[in-house]
mmCIF file of C-alpha atoms in Angstrom:
data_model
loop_
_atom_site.group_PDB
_atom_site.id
_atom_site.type_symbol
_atom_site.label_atom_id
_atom_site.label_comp_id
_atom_site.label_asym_id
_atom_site.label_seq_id
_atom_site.Cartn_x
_atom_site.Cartn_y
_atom_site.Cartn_z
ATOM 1 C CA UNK A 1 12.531 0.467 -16.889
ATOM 2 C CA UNK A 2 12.395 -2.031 -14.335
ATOM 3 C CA UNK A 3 10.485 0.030 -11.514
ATOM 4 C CA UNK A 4 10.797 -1.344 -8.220
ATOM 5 C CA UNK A 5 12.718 -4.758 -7.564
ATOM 6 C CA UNK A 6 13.011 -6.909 -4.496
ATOM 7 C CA UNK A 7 14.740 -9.601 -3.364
ATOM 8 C CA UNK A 8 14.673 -12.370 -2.442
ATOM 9 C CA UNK A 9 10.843 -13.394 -3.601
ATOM 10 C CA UNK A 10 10.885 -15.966 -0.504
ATOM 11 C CA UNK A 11 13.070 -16.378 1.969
ATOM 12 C CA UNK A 12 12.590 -19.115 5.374
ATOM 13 C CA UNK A 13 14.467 -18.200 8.050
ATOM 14 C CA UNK A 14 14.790 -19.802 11.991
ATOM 15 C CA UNK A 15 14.099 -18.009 14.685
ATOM 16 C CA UNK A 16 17.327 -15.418 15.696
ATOM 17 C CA UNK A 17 18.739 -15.713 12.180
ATOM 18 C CA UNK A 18 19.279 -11.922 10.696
ATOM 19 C CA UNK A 19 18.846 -11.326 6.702
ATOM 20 C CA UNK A 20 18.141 -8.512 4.887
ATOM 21 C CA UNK A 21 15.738 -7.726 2.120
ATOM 22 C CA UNK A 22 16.843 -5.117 -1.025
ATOM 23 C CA UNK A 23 14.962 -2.791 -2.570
ATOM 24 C CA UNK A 24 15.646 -1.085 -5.616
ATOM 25 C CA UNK A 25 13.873 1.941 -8.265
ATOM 26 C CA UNK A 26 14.877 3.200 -11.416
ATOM 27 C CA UNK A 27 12.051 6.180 -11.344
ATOM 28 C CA UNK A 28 14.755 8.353 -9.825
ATOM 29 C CA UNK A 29 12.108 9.153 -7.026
ATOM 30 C CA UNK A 30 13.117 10.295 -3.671
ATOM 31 C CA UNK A 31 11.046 8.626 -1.061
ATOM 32 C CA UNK A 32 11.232 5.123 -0.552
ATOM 33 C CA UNK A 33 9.055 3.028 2.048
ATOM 34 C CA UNK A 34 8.742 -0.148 3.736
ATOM 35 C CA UNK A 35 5.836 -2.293 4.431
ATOM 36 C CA UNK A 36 4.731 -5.390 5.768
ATOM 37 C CA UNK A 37 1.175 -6.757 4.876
ATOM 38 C CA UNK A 38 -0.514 -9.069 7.119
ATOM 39 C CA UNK A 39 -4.334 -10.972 6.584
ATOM 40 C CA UNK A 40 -6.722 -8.677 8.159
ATOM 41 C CA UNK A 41 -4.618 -5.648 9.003
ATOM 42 C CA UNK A 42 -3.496 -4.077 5.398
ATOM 43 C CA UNK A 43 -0.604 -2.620 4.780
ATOM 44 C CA UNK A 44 1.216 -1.190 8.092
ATOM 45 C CA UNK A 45 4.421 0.899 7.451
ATOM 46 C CA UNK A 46 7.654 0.070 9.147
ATOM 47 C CA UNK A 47 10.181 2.676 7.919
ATOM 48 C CA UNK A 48 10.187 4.750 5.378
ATOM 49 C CA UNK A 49 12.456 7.453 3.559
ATOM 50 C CA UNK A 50 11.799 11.136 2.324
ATOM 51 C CA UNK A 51 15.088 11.599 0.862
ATOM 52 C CA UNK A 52 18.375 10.029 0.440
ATOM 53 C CA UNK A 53 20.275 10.189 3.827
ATOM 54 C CA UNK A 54 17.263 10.111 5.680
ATOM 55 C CA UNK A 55 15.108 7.840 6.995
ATOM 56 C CA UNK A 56 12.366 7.806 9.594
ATOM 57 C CA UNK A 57 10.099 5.182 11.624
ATOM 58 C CA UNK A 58 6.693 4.147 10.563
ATOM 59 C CA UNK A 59 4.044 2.494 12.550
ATOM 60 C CA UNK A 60 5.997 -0.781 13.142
ATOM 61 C CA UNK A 61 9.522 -0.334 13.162
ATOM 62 C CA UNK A 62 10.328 -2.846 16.375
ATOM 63 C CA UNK A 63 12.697 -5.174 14.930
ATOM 64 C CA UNK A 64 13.625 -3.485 12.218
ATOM 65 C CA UNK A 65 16.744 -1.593 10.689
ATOM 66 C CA UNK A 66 16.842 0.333 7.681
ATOM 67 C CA UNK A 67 19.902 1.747 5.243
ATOM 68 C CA UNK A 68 19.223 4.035 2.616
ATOM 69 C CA UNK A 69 22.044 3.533 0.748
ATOM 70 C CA UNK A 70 21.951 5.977 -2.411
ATOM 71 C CA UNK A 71 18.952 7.654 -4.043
ATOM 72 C CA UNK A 72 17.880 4.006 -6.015
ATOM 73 C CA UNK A 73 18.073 1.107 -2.686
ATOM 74 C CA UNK A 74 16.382 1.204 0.590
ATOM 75 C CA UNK A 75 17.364 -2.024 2.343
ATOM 76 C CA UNK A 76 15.592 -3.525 5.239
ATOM 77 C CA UNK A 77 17.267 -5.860 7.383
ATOM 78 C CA UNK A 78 15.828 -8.565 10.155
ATOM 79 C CA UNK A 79 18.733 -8.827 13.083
ATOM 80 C CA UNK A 80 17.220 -11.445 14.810
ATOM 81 C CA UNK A 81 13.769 -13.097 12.915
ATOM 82 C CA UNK A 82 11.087 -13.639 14.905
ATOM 83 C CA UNK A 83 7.951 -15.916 13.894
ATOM 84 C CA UNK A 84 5.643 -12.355 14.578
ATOM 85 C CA UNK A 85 7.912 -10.729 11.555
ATOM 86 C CA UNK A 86 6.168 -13.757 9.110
ATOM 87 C CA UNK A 87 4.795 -11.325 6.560
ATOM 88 C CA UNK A 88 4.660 -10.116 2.704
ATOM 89 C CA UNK A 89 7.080 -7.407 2.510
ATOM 90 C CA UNK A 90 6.554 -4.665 -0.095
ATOM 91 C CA UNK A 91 8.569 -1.565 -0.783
ATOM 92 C CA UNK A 92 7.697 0.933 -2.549
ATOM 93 C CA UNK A 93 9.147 4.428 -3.939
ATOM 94 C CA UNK A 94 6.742 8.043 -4.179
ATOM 95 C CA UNK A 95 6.972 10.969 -6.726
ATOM 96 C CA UNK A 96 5.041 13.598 -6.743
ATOM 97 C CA UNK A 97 2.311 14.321 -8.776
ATOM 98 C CA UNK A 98 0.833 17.570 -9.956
ATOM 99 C CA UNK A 99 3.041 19.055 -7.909
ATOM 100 C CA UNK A 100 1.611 18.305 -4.180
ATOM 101 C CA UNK A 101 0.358 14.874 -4.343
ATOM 102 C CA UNK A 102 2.662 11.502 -4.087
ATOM 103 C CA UNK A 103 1.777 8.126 -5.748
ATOM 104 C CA UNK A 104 3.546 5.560 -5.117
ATOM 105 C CA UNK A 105 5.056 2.485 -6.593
ATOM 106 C CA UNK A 106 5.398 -0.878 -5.273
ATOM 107 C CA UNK A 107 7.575 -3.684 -5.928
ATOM 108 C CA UNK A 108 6.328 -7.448 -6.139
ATOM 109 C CA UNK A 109 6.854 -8.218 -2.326
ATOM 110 C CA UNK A 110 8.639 -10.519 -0.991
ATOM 111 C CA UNK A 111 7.536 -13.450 1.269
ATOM 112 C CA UNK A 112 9.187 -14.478 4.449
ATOM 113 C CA UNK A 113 8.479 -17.286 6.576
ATOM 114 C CA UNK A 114 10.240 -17.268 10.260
ATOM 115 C CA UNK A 115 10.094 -20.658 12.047
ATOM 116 C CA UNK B 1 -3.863 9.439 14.757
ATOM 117 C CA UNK B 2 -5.441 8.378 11.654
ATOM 118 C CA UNK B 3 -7.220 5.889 10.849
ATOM 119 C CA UNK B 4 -8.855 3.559 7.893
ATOM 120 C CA UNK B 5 -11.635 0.870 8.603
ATOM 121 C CA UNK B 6 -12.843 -1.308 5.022
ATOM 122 C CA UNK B 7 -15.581 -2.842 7.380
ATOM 123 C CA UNK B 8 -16.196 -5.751 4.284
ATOM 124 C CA UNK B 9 -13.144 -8.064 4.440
ATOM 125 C CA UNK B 10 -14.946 -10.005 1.351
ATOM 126 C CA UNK B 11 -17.187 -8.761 -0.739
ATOM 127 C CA UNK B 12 -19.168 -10.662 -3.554
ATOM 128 C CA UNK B 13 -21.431 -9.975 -6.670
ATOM 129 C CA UNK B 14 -22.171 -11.334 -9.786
ATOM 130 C CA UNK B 15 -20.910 -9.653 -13.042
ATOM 131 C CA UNK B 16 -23.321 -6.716 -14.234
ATOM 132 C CA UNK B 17 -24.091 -5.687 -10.959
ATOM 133 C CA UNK B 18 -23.266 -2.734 -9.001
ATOM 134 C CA UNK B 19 -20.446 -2.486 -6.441
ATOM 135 C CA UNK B 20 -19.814 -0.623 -3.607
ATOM 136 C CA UNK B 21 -16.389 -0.933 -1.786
ATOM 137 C CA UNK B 22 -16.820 0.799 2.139
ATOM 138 C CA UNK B 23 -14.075 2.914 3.327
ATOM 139 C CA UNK B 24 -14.205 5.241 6.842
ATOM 140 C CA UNK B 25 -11.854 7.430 8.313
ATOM 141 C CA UNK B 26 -10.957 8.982 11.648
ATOM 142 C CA UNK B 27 -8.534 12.314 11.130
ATOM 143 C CA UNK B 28 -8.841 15.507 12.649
ATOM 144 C CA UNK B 29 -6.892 17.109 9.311
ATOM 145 C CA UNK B 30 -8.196 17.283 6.324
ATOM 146 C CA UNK B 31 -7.077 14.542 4.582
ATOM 147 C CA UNK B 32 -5.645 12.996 0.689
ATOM 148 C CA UNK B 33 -7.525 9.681 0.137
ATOM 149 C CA UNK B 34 -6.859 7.332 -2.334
ATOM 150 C CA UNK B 35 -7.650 3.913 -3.722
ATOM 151 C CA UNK B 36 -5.164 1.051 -4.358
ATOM 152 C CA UNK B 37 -5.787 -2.282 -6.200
ATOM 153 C CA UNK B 38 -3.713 -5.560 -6.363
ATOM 154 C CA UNK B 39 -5.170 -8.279 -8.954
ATOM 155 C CA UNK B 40 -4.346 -11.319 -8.836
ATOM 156 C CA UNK B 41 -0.483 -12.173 -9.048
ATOM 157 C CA UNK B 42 0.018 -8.409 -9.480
ATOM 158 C CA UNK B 43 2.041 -5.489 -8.035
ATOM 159 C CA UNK B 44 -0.496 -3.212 -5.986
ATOM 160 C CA UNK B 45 -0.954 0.120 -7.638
ATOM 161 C CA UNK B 46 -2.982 3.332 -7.356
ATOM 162 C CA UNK B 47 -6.699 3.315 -9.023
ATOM 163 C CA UNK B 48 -7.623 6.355 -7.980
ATOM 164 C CA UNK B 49 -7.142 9.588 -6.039
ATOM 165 C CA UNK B 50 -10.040 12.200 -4.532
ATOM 166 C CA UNK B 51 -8.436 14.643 -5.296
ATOM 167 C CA UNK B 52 -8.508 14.216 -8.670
ATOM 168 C CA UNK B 53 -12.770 13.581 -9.347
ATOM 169 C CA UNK B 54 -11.284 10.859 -11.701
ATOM 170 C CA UNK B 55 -13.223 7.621 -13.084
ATOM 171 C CA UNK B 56 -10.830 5.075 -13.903
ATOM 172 C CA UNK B 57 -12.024 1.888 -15.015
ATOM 173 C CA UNK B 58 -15.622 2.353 -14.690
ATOM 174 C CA UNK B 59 -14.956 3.250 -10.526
ATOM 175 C CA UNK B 60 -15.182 6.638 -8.690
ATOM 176 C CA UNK B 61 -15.375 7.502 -5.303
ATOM 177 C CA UNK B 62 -16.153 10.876 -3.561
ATOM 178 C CA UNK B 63 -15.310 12.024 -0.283
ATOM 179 C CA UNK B 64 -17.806 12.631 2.045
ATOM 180 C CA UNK B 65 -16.428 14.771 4.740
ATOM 181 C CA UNK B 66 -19.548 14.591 6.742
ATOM 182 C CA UNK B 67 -19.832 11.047 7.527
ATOM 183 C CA UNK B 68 -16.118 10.677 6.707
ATOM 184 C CA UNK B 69 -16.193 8.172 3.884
ATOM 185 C CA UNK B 70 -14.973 7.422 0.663
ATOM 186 C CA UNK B 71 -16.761 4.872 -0.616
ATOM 187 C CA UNK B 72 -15.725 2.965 -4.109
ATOM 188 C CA UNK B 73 -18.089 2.425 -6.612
ATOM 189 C CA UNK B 74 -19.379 1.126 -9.758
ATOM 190 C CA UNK B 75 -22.208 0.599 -11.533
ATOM 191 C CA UNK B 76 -21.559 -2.547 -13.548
ATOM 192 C CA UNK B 77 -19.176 -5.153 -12.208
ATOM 193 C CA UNK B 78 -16.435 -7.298 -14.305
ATOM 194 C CA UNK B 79 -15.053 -10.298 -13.775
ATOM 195 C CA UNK B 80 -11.982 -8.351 -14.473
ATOM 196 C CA UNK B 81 -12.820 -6.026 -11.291
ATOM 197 C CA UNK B 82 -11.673 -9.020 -9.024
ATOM 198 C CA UNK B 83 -8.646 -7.793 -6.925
ATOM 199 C CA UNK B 84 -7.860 -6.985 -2.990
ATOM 200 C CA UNK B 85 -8.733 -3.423 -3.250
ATOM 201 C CA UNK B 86 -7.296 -0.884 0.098
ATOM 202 C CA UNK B 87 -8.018 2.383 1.399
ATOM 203 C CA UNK B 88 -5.374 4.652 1.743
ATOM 204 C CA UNK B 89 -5.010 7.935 3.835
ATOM 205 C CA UNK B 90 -2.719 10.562 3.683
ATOM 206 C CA UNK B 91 -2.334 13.205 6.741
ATOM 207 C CA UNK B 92 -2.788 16.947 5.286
ATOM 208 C CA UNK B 93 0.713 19.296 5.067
ATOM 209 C CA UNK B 94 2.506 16.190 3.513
ATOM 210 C CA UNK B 95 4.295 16.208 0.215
ATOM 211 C CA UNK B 96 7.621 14.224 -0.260
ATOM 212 C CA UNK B 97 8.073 11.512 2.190
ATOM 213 C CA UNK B 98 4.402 10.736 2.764
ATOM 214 C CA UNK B 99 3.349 8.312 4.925
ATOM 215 C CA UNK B 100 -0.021 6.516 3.863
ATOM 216 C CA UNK B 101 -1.968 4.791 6.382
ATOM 217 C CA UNK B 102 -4.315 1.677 4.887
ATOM 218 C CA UNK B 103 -7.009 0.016 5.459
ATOM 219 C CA UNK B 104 -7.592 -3.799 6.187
ATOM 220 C CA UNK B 105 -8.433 -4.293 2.413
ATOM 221 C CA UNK B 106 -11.799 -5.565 0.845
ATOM 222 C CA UNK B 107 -11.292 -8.727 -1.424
ATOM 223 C CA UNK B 108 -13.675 -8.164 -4.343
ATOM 224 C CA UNK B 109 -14.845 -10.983 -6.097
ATOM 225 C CA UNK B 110 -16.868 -10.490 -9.026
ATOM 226 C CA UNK B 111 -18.858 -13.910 -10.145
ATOM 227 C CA UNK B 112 -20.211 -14.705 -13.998
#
């Protein structure tokens, strides 16, 4: 039981260049999330999933596509890298628990450096 | 909209000590808070939850609607208590699909 995955671990990229970052769980949970997590501001949520088949902006989505593409992988893809989208990126999936309250589960990030 | 302010970016004591981790809110709702660690070279994952009244490893934290806090605590520090601990918020009426909002994140460093 792997949890959540991610990849790549690092990735550089120049400026305009596109990539996208994969996320996968094995937890068969239904909500998946994106975030990025920058010194001094936390963790800010760019997109993030309830479901499969549906998927909704966070709090910084500007630059940013999503694709949930089946229950387990919510990818996250860059069109055109900016040095502002440098960041530790961290997905993470939700169950509930108890019934009414979510915890979620994060993967071990993955760090990208736009020049 | 909601927000979470960890006013102490850094905070350091020395081991046996106690520890208080800040955490404020701003929501008009009533609100699911919770606390997440990430040690060193780790995943981030949930400590603990208010909702619960749990004490997991040695920390608790109540939420103070009045002054709208929920403040982390323990009495004796660990070296092993060294992590980037966050804040989290969680707007009322949300189950599945819910969004957490976090605070800036208070880098504990416990000294021997």
């Amino acid at each position: 039981n792997a949890g959540v995955t991610q990849t790549p671990k690092f990735q550089v990229l120049k400026t305009g260049q596109s990539m996208t970052l994969q996320c996968a769980q094995d937890m068969n949970h239904n909500s998946m999330y994106w975030y990025r997590q920058d010194p001094g501001m936390g963790l800010r949520l760019i997109y993030y999933s309830a479901s499969e088949g549906t998927t909704d902006k966070g709090e910084v989505p500007n630059g940013y596509n999503v694709s949930r593409l089946n229950k387990r992988e919510f990818s996250l893809r860059l069109e055109s890298a900016a040095p502002s989208q440098t960041s530790v990126y961290f997905c993470a999936s939700g169950r509930l628990a108890g019934g009414f309250q979510e915890t979620q589960y994060f993967g071990p990030g993955t760090r990208l450096l736009v020049l | 909209a909601q927000r979470v302010t960890q006013p102490e970016k850094l905070l350091s004591v020395f081991k046996g000590a106690p520890v208080e981790l800040k955490c404020n809110y701003s929501y008009s709702g009533s609100p699911e808070l919770f606390w997440y660690v990430q040690y060193s070279r780790q995943r981030l994952q949930l400590l603990l939850r208010h909702i619960s009244r749990e004490s997991i490893k040695g920390f608790t934290a109540d939420l103070n609607k009045g002054e709208t806090s929920f403040h982390l605590k323990k009495p004796f520090a660990q070296e092993e208590d060294s992590a980037m601990y966050y804040c989290a918020l969680k707007a009322s009426g949300e189950t599945s699909g819910s969004r957490l909002t976090f605070g800036e994140g208070t880098q504990l460093t416990v000294n021997p």
